[in-house]
mmCIF file of N, CA and C and ligand atoms in Angstrom:
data_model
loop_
_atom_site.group_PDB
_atom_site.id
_atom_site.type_symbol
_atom_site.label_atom_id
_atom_site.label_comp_id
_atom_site.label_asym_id
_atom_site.label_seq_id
_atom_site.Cartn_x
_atom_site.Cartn_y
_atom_site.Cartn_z
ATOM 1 N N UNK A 1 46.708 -42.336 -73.445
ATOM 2 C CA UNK A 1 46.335 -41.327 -72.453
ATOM 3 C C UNK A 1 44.820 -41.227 -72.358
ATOM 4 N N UNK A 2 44.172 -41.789 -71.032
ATOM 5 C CA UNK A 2 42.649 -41.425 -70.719
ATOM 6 C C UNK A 2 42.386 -39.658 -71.533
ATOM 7 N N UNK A 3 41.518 -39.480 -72.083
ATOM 8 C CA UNK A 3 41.101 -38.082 -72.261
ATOM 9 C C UNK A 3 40.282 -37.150 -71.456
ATOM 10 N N UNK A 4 40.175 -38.110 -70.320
ATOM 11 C CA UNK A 4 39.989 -37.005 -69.029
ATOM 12 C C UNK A 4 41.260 -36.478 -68.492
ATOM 13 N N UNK A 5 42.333 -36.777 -68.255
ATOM 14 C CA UNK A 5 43.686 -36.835 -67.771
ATOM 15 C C UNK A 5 43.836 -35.381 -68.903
ATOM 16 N N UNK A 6 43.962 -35.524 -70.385
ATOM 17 C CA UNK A 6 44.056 -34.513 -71.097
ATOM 18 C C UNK A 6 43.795 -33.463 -70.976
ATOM 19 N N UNK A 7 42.507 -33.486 -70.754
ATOM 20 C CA UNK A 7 41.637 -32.291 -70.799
ATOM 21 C C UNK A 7 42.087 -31.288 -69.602
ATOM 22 N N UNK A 8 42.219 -32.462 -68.662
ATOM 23 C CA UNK A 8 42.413 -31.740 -67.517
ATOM 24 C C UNK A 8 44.273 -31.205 -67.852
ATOM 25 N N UNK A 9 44.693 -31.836 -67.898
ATOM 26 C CA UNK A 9 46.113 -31.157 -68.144
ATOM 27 C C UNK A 9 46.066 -30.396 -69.063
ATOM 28 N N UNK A 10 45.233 -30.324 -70.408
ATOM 29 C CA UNK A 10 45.377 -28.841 -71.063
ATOM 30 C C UNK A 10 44.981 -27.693 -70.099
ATOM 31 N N UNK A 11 43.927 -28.060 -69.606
ATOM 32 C CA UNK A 11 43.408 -26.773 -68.732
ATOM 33 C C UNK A 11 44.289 -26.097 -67.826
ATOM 34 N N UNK A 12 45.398 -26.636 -67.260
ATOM 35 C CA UNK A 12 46.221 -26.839 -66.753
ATOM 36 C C UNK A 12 47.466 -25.748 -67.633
ATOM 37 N N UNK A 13 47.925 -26.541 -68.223
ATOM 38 C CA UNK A 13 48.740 -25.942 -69.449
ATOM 39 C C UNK A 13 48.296 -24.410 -69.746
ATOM 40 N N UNK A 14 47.290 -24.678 -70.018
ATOM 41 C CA UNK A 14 46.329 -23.012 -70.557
ATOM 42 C C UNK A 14 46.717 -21.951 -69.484
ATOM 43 N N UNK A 15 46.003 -22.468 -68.284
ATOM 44 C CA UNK A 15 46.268 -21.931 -67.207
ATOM 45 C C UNK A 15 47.542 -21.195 -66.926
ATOM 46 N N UNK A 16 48.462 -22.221 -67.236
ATOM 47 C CA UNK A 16 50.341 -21.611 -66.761
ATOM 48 C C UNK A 16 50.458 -20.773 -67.586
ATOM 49 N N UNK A 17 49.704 -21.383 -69.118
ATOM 50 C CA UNK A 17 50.289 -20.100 -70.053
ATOM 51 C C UNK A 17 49.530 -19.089 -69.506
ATOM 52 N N UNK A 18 48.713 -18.436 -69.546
ATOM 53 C CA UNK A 18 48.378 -17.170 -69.068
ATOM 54 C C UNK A 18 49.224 -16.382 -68.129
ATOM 55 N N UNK A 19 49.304 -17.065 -66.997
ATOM 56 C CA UNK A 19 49.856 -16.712 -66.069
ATOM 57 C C UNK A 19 51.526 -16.471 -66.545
ATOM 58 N N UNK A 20 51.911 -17.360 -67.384
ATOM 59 C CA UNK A 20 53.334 -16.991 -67.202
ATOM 60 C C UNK A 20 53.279 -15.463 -68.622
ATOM 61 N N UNK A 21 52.014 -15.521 -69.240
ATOM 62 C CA UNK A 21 52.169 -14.298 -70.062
ATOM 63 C C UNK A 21 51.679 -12.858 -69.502
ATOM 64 N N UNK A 22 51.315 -13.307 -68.148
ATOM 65 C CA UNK A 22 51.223 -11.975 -67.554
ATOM 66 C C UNK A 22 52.105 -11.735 -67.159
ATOM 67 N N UNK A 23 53.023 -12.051 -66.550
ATOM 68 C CA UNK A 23 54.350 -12.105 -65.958
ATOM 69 C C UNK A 23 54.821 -11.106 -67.212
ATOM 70 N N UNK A 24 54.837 -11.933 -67.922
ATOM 71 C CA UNK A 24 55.806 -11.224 -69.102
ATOM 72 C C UNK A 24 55.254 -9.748 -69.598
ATOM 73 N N UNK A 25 54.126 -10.001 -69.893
ATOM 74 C CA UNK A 25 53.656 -8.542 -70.182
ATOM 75 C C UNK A 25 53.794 -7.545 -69.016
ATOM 76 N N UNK A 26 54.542 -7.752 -67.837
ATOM 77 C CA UNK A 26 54.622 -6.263 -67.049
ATOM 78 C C UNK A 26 55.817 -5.983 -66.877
ATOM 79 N N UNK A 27 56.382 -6.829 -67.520
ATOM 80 C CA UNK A 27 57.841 -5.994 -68.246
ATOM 81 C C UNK A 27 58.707 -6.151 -69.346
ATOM 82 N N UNK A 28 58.225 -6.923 -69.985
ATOM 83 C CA UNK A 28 58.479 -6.912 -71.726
ATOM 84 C C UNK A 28 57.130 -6.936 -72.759
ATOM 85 N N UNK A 29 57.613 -6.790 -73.872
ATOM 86 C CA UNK A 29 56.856 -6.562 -74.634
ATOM 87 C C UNK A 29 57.111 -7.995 -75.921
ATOM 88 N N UNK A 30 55.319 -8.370 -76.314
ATOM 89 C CA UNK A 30 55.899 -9.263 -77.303
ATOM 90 C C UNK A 30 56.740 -9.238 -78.577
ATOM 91 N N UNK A 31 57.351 -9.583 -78.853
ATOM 92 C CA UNK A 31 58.071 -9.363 -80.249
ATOM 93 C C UNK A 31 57.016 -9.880 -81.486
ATOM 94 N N UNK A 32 56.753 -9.166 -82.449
ATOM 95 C CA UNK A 32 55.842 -9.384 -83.201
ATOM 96 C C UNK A 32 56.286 -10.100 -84.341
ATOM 97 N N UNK A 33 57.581 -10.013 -84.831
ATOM 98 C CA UNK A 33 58.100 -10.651 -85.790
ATOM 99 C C UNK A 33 58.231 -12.414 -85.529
ATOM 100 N N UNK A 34 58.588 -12.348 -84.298
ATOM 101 C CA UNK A 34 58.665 -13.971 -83.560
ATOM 102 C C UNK A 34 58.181 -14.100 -83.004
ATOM 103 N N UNK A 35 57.256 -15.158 -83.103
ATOM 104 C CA UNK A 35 56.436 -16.104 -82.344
ATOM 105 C C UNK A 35 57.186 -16.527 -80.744
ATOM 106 N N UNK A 36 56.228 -16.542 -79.798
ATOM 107 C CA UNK A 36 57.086 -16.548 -78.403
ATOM 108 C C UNK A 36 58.301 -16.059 -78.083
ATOM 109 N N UNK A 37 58.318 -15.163 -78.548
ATOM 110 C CA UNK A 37 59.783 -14.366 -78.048
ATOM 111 C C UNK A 37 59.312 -12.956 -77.713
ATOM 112 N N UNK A 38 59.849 -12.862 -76.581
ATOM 113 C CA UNK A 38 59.583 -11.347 -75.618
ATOM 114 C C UNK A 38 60.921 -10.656 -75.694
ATOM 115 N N UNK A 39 60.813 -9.161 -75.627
ATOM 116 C CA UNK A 39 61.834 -8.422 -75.311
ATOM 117 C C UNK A 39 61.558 -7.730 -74.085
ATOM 118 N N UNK A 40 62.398 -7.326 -72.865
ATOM 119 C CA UNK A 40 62.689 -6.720 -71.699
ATOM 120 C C UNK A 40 62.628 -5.260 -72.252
ATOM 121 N N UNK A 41 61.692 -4.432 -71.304
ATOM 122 C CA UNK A 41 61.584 -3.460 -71.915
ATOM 123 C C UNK A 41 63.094 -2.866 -71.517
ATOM 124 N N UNK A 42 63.716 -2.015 -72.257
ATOM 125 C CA UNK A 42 65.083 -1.170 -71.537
ATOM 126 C C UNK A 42 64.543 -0.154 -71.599
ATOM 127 N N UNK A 43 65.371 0.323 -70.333
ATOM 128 C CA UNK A 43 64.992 1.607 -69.875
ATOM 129 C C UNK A 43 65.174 2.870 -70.737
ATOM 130 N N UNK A 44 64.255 3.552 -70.330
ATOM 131 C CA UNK A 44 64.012 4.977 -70.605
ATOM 132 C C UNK A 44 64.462 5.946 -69.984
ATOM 133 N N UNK A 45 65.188 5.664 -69.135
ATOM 134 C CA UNK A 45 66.111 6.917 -68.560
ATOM 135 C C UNK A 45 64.821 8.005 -68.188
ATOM 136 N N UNK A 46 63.912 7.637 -67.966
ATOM 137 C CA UNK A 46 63.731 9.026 -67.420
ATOM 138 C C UNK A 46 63.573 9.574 -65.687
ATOM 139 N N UNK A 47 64.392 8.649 -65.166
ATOM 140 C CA UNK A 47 65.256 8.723 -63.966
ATOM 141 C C UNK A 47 66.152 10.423 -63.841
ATOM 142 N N UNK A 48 65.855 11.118 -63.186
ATOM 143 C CA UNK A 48 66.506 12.577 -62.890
ATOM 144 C C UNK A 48 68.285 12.177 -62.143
ATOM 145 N N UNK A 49 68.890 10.996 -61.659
ATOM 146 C CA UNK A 49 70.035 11.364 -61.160
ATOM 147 C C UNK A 49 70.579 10.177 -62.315
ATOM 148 N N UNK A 50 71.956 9.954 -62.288
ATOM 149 C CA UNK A 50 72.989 9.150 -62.628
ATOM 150 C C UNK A 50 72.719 7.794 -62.047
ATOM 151 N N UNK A 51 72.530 8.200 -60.601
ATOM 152 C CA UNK A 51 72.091 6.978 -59.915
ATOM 153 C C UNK A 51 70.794 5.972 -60.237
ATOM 154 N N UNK A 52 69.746 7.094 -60.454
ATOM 155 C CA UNK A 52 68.904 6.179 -61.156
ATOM 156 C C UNK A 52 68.388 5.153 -61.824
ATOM 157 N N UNK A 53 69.518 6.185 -63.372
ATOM 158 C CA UNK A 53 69.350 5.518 -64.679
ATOM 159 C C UNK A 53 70.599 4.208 -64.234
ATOM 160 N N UNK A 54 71.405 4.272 -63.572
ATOM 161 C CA UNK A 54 71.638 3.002 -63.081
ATOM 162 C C UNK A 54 71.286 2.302 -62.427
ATOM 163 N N UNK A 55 70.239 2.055 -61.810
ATOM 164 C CA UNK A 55 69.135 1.396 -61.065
ATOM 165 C C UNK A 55 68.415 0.885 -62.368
ATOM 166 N N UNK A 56 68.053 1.992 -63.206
ATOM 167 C CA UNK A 56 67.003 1.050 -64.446
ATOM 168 C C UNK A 56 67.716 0.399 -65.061
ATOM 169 N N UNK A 57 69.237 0.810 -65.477
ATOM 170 C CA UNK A 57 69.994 -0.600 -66.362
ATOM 171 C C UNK A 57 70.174 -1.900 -65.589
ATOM 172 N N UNK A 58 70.309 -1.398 -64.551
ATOM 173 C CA UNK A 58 70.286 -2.573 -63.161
ATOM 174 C C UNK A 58 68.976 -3.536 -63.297
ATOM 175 N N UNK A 59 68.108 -2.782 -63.325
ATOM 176 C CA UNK A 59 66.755 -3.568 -63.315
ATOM 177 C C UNK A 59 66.872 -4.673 -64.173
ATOM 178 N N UNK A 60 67.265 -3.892 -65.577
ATOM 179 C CA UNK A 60 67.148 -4.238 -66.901
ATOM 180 C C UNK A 60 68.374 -5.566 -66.616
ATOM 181 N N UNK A 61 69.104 -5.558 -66.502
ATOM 182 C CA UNK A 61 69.900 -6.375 -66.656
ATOM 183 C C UNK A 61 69.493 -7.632 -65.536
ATOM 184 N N UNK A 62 68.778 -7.225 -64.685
ATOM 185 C CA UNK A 62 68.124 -8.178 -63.683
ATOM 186 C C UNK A 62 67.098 -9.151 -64.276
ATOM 187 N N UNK A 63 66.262 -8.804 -65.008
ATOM 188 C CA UNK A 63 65.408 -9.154 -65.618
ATOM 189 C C UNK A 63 65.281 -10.071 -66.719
ATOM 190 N N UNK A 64 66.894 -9.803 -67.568
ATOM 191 C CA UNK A 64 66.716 -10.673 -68.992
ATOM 192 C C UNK A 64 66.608 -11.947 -68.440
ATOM 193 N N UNK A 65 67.393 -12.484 -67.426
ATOM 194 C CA UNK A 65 67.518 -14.099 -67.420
ATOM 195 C C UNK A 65 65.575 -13.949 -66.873
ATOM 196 N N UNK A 66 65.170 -13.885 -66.381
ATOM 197 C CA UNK A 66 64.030 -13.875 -65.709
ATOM 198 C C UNK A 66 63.253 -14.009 -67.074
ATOM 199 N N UNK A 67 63.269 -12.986 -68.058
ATOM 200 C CA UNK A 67 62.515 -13.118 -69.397
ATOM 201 C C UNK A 67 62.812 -14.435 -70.200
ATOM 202 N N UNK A 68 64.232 -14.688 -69.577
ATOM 203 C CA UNK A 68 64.051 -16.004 -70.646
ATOM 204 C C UNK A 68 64.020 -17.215 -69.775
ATOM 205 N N UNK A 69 63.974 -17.262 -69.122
ATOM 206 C CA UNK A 69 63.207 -18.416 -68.221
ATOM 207 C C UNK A 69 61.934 -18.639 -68.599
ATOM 208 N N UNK A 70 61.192 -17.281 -68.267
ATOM 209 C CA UNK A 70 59.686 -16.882 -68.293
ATOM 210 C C UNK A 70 59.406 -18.205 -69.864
ATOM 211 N N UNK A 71 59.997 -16.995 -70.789
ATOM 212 C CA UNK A 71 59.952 -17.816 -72.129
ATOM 213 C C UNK A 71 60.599 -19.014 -72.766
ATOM 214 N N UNK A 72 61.291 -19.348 -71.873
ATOM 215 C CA UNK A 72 61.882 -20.724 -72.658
ATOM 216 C C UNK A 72 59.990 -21.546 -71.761
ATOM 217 N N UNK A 73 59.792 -21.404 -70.541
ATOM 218 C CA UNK A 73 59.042 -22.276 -70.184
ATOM 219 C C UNK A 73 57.260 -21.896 -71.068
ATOM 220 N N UNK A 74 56.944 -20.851 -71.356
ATOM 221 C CA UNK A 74 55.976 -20.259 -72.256
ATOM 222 C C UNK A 74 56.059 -21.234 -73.336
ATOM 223 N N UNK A 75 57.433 -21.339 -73.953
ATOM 224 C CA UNK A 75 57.679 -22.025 -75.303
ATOM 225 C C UNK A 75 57.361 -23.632 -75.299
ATOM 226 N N UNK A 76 57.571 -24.184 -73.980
ATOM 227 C CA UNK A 76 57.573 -25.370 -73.482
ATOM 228 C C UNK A 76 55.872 -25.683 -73.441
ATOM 229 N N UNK A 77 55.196 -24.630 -73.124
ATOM 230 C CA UNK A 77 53.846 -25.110 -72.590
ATOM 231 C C UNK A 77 52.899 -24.946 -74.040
ATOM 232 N N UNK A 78 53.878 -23.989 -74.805
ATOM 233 C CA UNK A 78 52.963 -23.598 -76.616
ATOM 234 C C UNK A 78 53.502 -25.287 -77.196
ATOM 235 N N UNK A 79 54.211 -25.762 -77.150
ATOM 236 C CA UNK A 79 54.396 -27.156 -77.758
ATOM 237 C C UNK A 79 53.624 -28.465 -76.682
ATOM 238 N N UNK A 80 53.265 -28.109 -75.374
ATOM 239 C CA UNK A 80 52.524 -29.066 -75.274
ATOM 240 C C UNK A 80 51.338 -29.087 -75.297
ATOM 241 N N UNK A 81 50.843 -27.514 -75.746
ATOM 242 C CA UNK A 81 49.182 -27.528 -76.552
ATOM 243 C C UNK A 81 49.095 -28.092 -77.768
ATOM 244 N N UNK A 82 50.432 -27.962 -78.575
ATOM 245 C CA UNK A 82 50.431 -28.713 -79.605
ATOM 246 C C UNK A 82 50.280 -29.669 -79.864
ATOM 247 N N UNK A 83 50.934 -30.706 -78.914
ATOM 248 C CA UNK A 83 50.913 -32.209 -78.799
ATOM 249 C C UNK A 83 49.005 -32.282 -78.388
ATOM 250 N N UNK A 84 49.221 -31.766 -77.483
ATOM 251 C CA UNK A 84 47.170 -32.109 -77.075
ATOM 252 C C UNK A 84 46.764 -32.184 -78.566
ATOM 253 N N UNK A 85 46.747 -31.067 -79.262
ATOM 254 C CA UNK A 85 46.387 -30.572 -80.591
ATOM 255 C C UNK A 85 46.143 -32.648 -81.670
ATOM 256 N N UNK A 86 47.354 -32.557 -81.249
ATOM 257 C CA UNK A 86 48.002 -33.514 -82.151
ATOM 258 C C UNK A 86 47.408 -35.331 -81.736
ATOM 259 N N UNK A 87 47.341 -35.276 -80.617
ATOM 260 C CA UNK A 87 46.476 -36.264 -79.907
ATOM 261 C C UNK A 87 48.035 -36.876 -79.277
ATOM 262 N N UNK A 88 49.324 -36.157 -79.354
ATOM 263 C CA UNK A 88 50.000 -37.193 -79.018
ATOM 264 C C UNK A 88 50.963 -36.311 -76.997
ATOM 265 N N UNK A 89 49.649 -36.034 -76.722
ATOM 266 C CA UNK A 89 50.386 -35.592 -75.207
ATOM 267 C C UNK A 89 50.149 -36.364 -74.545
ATOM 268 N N UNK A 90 51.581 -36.630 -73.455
ATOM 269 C CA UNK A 90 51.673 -37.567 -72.921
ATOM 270 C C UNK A 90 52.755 -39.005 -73.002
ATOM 271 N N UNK A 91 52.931 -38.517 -74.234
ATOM 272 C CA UNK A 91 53.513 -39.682 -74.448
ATOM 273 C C UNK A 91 55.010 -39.141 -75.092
ATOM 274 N N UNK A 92 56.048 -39.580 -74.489
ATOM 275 C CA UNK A 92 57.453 -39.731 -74.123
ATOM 276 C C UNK A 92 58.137 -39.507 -75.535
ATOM 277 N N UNK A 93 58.999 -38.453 -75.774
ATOM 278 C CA UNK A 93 59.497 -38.413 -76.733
ATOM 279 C C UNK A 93 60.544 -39.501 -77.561
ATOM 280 N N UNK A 94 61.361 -39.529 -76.587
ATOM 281 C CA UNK A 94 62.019 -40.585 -76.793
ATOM 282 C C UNK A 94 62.109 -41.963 -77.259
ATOM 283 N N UNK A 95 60.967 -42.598 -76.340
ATOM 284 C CA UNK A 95 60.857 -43.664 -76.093
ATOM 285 C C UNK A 95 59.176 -43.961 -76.613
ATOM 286 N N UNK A 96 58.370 -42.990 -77.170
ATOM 287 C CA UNK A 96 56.858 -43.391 -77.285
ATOM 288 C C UNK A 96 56.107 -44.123 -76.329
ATOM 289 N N UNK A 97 56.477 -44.393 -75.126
ATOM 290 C CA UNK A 97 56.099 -44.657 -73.506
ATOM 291 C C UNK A 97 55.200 -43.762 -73.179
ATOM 292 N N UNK A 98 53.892 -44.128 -72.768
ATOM 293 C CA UNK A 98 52.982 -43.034 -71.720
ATOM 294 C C UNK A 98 53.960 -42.689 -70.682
ATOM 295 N N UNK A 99 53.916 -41.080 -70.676
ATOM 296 C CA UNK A 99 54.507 -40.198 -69.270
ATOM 297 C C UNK A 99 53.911 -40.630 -67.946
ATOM 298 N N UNK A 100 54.422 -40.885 -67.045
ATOM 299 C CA UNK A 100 53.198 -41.163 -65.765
ATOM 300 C C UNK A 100 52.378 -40.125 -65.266
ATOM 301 N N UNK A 101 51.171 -40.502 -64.825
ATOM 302 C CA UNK A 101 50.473 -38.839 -64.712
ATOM 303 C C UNK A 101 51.288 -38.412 -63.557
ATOM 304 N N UNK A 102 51.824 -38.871 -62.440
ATOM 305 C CA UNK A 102 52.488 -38.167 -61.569
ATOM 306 C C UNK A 102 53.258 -37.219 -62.682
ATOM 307 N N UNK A 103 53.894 -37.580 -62.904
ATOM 308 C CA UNK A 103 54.815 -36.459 -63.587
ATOM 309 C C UNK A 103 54.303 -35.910 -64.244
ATOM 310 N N UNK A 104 52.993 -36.150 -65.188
ATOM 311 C CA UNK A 104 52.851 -34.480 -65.622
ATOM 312 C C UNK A 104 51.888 -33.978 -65.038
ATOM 313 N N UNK A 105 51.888 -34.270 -63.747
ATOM 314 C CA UNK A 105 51.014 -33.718 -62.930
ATOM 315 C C UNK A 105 51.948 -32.497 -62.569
ATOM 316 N N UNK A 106 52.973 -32.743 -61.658
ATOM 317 C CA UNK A 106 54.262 -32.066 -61.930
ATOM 318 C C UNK A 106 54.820 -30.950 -62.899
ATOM 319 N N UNK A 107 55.248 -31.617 -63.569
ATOM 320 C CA UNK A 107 55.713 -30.871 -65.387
ATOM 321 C C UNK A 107 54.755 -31.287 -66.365
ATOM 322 N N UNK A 108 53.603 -30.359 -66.304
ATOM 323 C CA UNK A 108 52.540 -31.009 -67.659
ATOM 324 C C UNK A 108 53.293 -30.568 -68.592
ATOM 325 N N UNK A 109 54.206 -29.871 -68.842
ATOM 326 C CA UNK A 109 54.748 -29.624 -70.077
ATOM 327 C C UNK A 109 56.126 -30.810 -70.225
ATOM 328 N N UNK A 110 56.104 -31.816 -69.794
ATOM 329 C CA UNK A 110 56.981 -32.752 -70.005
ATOM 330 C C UNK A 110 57.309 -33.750 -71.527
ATOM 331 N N UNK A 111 58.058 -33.719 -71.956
ATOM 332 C CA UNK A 111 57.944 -34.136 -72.793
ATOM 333 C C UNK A 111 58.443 -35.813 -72.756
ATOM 334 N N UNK A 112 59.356 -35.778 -71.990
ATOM 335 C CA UNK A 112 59.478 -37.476 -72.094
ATOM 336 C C UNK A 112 59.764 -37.968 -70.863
ATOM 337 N N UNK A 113 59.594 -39.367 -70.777
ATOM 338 C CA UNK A 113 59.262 -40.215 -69.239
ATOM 339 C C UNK A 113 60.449 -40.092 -68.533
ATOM 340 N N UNK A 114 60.086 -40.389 -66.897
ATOM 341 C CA UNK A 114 61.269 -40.489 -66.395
ATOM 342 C C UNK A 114 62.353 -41.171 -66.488
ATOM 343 N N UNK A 115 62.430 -42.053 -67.112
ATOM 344 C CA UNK A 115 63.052 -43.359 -67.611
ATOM 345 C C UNK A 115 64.141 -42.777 -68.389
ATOM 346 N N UNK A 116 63.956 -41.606 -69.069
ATOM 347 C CA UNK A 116 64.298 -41.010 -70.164
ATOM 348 C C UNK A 116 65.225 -40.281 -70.240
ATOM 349 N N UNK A 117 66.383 -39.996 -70.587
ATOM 350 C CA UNK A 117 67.050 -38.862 -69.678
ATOM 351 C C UNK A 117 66.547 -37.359 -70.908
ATOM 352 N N UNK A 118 66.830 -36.334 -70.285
ATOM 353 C CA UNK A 118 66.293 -35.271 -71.256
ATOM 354 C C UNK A 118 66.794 -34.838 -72.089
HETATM 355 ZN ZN1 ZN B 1 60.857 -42.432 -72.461
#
């Protein structure tokens, strides 16, 4: 992997992570015991009708898949800082094949080539 290509795809990487941890921080909270794992805040009921506080479990229940999307892909982008870390991003799990930069132009958090199945 050129180490301009890197650099630029960490920056990249960095980038999503932020962004996907703002996401997360405006409606869960990090879990402190585990590393990349968020909890959905649940509601507080402090909704005045019946109807409400079912609107906030509503929310709440709207939200988990959304939190773990958020974080399965968070988790995806903390292991491909790692690999940068490691000198080995870019290159195909599977198969130890350079990724094509199209594709992690795409999915910089990719871990193995297209060739590859996942
Ligand atoms: Zn491969």
């Amino acid at each position: 992997m050129e180490k301009n290509f890197v650099e630029k795809m960490k920056e990249q990487l960095e980038k999503e992570k932020k962004v996907l941890e703002k996401e997360l921080q405006g409606f869960a909270e990090k879990n402190k015991q585990a590393k990349s794992d968020w909890d959905t805040h649940f509601p507080n009921f402090h909704g005045s009708s019946l109807e409400e506080e079912a609107d906030e479990v509503e929310e709440y229940v709207n939200l988990l898949p959304v939190e773990r999307a958020l974080e399965a892909r968070l988790s995806e982008i903390n292991l491909a800082l790692e690999r940068v870390q490691q000198g080995k991003y870019g290159l195909c799990e599977k198969c130890g094949q350079a990724i094509a930069a199209p594709r992690l132009e795409t999915i910089p958090e990719a871990r193995t080539c297209d060739k590859c199945p996942n």
